[in-house]
XYZ file of C-alpha atoms in Angstrom:
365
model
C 124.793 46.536 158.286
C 123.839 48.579 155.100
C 126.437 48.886 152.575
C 127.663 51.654 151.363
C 128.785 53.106 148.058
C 126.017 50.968 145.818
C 124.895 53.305 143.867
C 121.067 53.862 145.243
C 118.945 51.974 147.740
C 118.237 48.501 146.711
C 114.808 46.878 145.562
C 112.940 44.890 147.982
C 114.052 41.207 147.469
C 110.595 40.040 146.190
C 111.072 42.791 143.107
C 114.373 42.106 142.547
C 113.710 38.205 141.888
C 110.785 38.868 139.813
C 113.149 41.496 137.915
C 116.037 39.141 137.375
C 113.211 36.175 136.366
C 112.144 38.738 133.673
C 115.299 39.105 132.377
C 116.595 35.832 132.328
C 113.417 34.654 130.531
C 114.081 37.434 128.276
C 110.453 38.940 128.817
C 110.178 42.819 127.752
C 107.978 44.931 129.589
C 105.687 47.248 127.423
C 104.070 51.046 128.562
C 101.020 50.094 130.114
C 97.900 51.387 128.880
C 98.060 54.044 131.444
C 101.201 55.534 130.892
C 100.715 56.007 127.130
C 97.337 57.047 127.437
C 98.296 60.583 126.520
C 100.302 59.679 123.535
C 97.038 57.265 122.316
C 94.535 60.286 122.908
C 96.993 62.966 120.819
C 96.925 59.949 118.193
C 93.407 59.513 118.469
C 92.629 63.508 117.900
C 95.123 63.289 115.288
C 92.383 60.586 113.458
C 89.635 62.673 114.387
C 90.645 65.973 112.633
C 91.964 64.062 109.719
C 89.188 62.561 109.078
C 87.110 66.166 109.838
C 89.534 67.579 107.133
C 89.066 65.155 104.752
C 85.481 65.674 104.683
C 85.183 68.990 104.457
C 87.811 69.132 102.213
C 85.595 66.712 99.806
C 82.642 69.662 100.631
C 84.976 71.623 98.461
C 84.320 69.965 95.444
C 80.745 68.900 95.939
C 81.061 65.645 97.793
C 78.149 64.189 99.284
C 76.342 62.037 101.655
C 76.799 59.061 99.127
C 80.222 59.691 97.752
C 81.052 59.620 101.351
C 79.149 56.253 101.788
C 81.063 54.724 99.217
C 84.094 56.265 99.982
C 83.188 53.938 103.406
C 82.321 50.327 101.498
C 85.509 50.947 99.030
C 87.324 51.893 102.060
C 86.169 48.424 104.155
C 86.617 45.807 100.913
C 90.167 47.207 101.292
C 90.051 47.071 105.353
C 88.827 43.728 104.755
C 92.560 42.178 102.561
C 94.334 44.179 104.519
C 92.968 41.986 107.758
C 93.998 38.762 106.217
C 97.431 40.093 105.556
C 97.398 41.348 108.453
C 96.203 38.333 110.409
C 99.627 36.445 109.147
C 101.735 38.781 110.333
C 100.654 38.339 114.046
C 100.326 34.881 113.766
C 104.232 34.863 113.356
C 105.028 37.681 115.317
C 103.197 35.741 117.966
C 104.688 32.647 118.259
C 108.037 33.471 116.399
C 108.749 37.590 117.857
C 109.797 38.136 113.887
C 108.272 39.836 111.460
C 108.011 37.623 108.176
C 107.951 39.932 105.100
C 107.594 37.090 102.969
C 104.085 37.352 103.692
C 103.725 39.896 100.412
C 104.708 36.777 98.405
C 102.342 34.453 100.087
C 99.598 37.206 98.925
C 101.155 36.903 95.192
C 101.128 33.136 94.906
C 97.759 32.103 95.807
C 96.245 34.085 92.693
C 99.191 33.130 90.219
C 98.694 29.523 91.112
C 95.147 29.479 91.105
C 94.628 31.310 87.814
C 97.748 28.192 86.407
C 95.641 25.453 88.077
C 92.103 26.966 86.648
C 93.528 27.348 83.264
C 94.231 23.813 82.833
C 90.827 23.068 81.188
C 90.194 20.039 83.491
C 86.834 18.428 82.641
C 84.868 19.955 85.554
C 82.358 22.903 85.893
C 84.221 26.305 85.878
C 82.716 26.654 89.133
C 83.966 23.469 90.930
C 87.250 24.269 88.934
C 87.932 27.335 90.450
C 86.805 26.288 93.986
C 89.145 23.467 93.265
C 92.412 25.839 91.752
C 91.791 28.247 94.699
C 92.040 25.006 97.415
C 94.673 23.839 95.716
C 96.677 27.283 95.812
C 96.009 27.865 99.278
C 97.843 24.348 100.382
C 100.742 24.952 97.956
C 101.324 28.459 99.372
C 101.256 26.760 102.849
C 103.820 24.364 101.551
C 106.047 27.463 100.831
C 105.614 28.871 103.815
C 106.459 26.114 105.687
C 109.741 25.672 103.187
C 110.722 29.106 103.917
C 110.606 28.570 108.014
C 111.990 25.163 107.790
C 115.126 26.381 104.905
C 115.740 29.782 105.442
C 114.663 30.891 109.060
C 114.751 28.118 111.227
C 118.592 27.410 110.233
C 119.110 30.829 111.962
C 117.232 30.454 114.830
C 120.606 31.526 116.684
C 121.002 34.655 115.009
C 119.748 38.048 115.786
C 116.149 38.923 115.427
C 117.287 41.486 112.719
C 118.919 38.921 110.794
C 115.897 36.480 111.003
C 113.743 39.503 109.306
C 115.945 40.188 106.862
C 115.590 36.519 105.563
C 112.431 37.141 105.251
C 112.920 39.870 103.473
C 115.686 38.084 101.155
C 112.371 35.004 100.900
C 110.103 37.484 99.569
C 112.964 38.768 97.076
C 113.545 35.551 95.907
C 109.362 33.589 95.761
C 109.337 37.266 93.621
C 112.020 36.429 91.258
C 110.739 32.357 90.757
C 107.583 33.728 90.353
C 108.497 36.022 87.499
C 110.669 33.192 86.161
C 107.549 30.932 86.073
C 104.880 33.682 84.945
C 106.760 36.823 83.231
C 105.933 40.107 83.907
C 102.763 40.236 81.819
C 99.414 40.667 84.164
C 96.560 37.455 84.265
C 92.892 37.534 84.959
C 91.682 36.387 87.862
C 87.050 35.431 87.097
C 85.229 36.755 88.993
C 83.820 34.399 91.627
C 79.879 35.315 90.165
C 80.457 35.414 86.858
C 82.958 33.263 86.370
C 84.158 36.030 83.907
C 86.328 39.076 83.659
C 82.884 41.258 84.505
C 81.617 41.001 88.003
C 77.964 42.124 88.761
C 77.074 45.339 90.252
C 73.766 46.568 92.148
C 73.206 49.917 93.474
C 71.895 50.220 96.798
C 70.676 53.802 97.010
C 73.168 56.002 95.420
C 76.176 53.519 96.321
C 77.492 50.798 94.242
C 78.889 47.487 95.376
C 80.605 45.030 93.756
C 79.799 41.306 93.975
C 83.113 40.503 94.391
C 83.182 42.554 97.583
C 80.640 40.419 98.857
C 82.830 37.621 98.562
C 85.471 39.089 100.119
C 83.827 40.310 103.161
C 82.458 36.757 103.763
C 85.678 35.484 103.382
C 87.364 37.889 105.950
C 84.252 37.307 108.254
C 84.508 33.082 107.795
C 88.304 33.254 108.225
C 88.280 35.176 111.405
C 85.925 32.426 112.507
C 87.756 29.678 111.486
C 91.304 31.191 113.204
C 88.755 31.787 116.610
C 87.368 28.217 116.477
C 91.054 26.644 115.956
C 93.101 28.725 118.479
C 90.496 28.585 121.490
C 89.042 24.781 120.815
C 91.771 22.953 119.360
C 94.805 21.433 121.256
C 97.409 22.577 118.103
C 95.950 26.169 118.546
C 96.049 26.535 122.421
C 99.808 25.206 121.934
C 100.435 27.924 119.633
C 98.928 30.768 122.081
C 100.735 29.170 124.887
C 104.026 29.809 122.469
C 103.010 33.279 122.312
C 102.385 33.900 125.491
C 105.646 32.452 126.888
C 107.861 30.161 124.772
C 110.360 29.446 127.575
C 107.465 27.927 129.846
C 106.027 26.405 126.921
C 109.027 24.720 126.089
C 109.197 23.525 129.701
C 105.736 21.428 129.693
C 106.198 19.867 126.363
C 105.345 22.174 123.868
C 107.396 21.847 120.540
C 107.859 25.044 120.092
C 109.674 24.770 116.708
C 106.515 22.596 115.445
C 104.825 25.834 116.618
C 106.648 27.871 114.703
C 106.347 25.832 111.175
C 102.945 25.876 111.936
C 102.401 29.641 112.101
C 103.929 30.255 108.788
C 102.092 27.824 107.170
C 98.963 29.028 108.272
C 100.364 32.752 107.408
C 100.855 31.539 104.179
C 97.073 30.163 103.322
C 96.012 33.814 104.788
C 98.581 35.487 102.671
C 97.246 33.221 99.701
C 93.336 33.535 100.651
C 93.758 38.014 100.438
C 95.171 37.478 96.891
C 92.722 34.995 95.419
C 89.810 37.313 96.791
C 91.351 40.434 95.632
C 92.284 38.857 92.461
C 89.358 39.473 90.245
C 89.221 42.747 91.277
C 93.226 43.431 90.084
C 95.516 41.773 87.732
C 97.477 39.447 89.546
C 101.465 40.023 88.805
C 104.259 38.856 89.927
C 104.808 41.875 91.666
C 101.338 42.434 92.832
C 102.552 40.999 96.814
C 104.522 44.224 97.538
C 102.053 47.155 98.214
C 99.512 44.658 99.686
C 101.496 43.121 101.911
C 103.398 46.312 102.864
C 99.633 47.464 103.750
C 98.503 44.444 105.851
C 102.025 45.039 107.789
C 100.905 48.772 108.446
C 97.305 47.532 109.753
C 99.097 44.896 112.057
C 101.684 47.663 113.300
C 98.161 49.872 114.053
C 96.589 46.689 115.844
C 100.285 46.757 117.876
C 101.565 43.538 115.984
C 99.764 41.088 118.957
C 96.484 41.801 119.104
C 94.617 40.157 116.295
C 91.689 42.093 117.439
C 93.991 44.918 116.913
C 94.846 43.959 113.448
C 91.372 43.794 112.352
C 90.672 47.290 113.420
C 93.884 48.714 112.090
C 93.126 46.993 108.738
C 89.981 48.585 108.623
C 90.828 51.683 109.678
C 93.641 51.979 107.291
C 91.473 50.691 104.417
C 88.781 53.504 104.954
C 90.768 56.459 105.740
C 93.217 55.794 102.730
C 89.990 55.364 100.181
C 88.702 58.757 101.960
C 92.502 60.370 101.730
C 92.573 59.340 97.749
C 88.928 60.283 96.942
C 89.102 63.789 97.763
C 92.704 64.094 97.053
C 94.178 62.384 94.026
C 94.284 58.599 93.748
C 98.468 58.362 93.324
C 98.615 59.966 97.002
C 97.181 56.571 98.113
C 99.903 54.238 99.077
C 101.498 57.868 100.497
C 99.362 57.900 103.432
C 99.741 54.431 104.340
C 103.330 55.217 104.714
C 102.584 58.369 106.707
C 100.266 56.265 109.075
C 102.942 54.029 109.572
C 105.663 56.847 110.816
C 103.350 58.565 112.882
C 102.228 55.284 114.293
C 105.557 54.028 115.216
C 106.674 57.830 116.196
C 103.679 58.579 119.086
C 102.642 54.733 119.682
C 104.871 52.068 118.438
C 103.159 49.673 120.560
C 99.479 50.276 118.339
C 96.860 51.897 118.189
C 94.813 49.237 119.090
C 97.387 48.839 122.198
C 99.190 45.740 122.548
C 99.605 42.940 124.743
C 102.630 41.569 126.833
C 105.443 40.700 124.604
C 107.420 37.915 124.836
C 111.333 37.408 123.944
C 113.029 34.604 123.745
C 112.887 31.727 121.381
């Protein structure tokens, strides 16, 4: 006999099994592709006729074929730190669900302690010296990565995922304050990886100019994303890690630790973080303070690659990077970190889940 007064005809029993297993996994369903399609394509013209704006708003005052070109290469040697940056966000969004914005720090400490470690005048060729200050900055900013996992967010594992990110947020405020303990406010030099000097070389190709230092930094992006490929689809450490993100509940269940997991993401954030400020470094003055806007950057890219997708990130992070150089070359340079910003409202406002799209997400620790 059918009851009566239930409130609406009930699911079939095989949906309502696999809808309580959802929830008592804790796994959130996302808008298909499908169902946000419309919401991507208004986003998507958005782009378009932004970018057709910008361009003939550059016509205006006499911008041409190669401004516009290097407009492009400024705008993907950007792209290419915000990727890193990026890149360490997923990672512990992946495996973790929080966002770490400690990750600005991470981007701070790898130049500060390499340009410490180089300046010790060890009896070595400047070259092998900085090779060897850079190595050794990346593994101490791993080191207080893992700290901050292992002292600050682990403890409150319990907690709510708001309160986890606003440790992070209270780790970045406080790697900030050491670090302007240990190095003042005052700016440092960074060489130049060619030069091994404040200068860097230059060659024009055509009408556009590059930098050497960009050079290194798009190998750098290009070997890292290599590396990170290589370790999470042939080693056993990395598939445990994607099996974290994919489910940490059933990866719990055959064995994997999932906390180990978890330490191991921000460390490896952390030697990203550290790798984008060492390469960027020569072409800035490293600060104490230098972590914020970058890292506030590579967290807009991953929002645009939907904060899962490191495919995603890479394209956000290049995306960003190019239409923000195009935005402040035809507008006025201060208006820079503005449109960041704006991206980042109208992302989360017509497609919080990315531009790129995202995958399933997983809750649940």
């Amino acid at each position: 006999m059918r009851r009566v007064g239930s409130g609406g005809p009930h699911p079939p029993p095989e949906e309502a099994v696999r809808t309580a297993t959802e929830q008592a996994i804790g796994v959130r369903q996302v808008s298909s592709p499908r169902r946000s399609l419309p919401a991507g394509q208004w986003l998507g013209g958005v782009l378009v006729l932004l970018v057709i704006g910008l361009v003939l708003w550059g016509r205006r005052h006499g911008f041409g074929l190669a401004d516009y070109l290097q407009f492009l290469v400024d705008g993907l040697q950007a792209g290419a730190i915000y990727t890193l940056v990026a890149l360490g966000f997923v990672v512990v969004h992946r495996v973790t669900g929080i966002i770490n914005f400690a990750q600005g720090a991470f981007v701070m400490l790898g130049p500060m302690v390499t340009i410490t470690i180089y300046g010790r005048g060890w009896p070595l060729p400047p070259a092998v010296r900085l090779l060897l200050a850079a190595g050794l900055a990346a593994g101490l900013t791993a080191v207080v990565g893992v700290a901050v996992y292992r002292l600050a967010v682990h403890p409150a594992r319990g907690a709510s995922l708001l309160t986890r990110i606003m440790i992070t947020v209270g780790a970045y405020v406080a790697l900030q304050g050491v670090a302007l303990l240990l190095w003042g406010p005052r700016s440092y030099v960074l060489p130049a990886f060619s030069t091994l000097q404040m200068a860097d070389r230059t060659f024009l190709v055509g009408d556009v100019l590059f930098k050497a230092q960009s050079l290194w930094i798009w190998v750098t992006a290009g070997v890292t994303l290599a590396l990170l490929a290589l370790f999470f689809e042939r080693t056993i450490l990395g598939k445990a890690m994607r099996a974290c993100a994919a489910d940490r509940l059933a990866a719990r269940l055959v064995g994997v630790r999932v906390d180990t997991m978890a330490t191991v993401a921000f460390g490896l954030a952390a030697v990203l973080g550290a790798v984008a400020g060492i390469v960027v470094g020569p072409l800035t003055r490293p600060a104490y303070d230098m972590g914020l806007e970058i890292g506030l950057k590579g967290f807009v890219a991953a929002v645009m690659g939907g904060l899962v997708s490191f495919q995603g990130a890479v394209a956000g992070a290049l995306l960003l990077g190019v239409l923000e150089t195009l935005w402040a070359g035809v507008t006025l340079a201060g208006f820079k970190d503005l449109f960041a910003f704006v991206v980042l409202i109208l992302v989360l406002l017509v497609r919080p889940h990315g531009v790129a799209g995202g995958e399933e997400e997983v809750g649940g620790s």
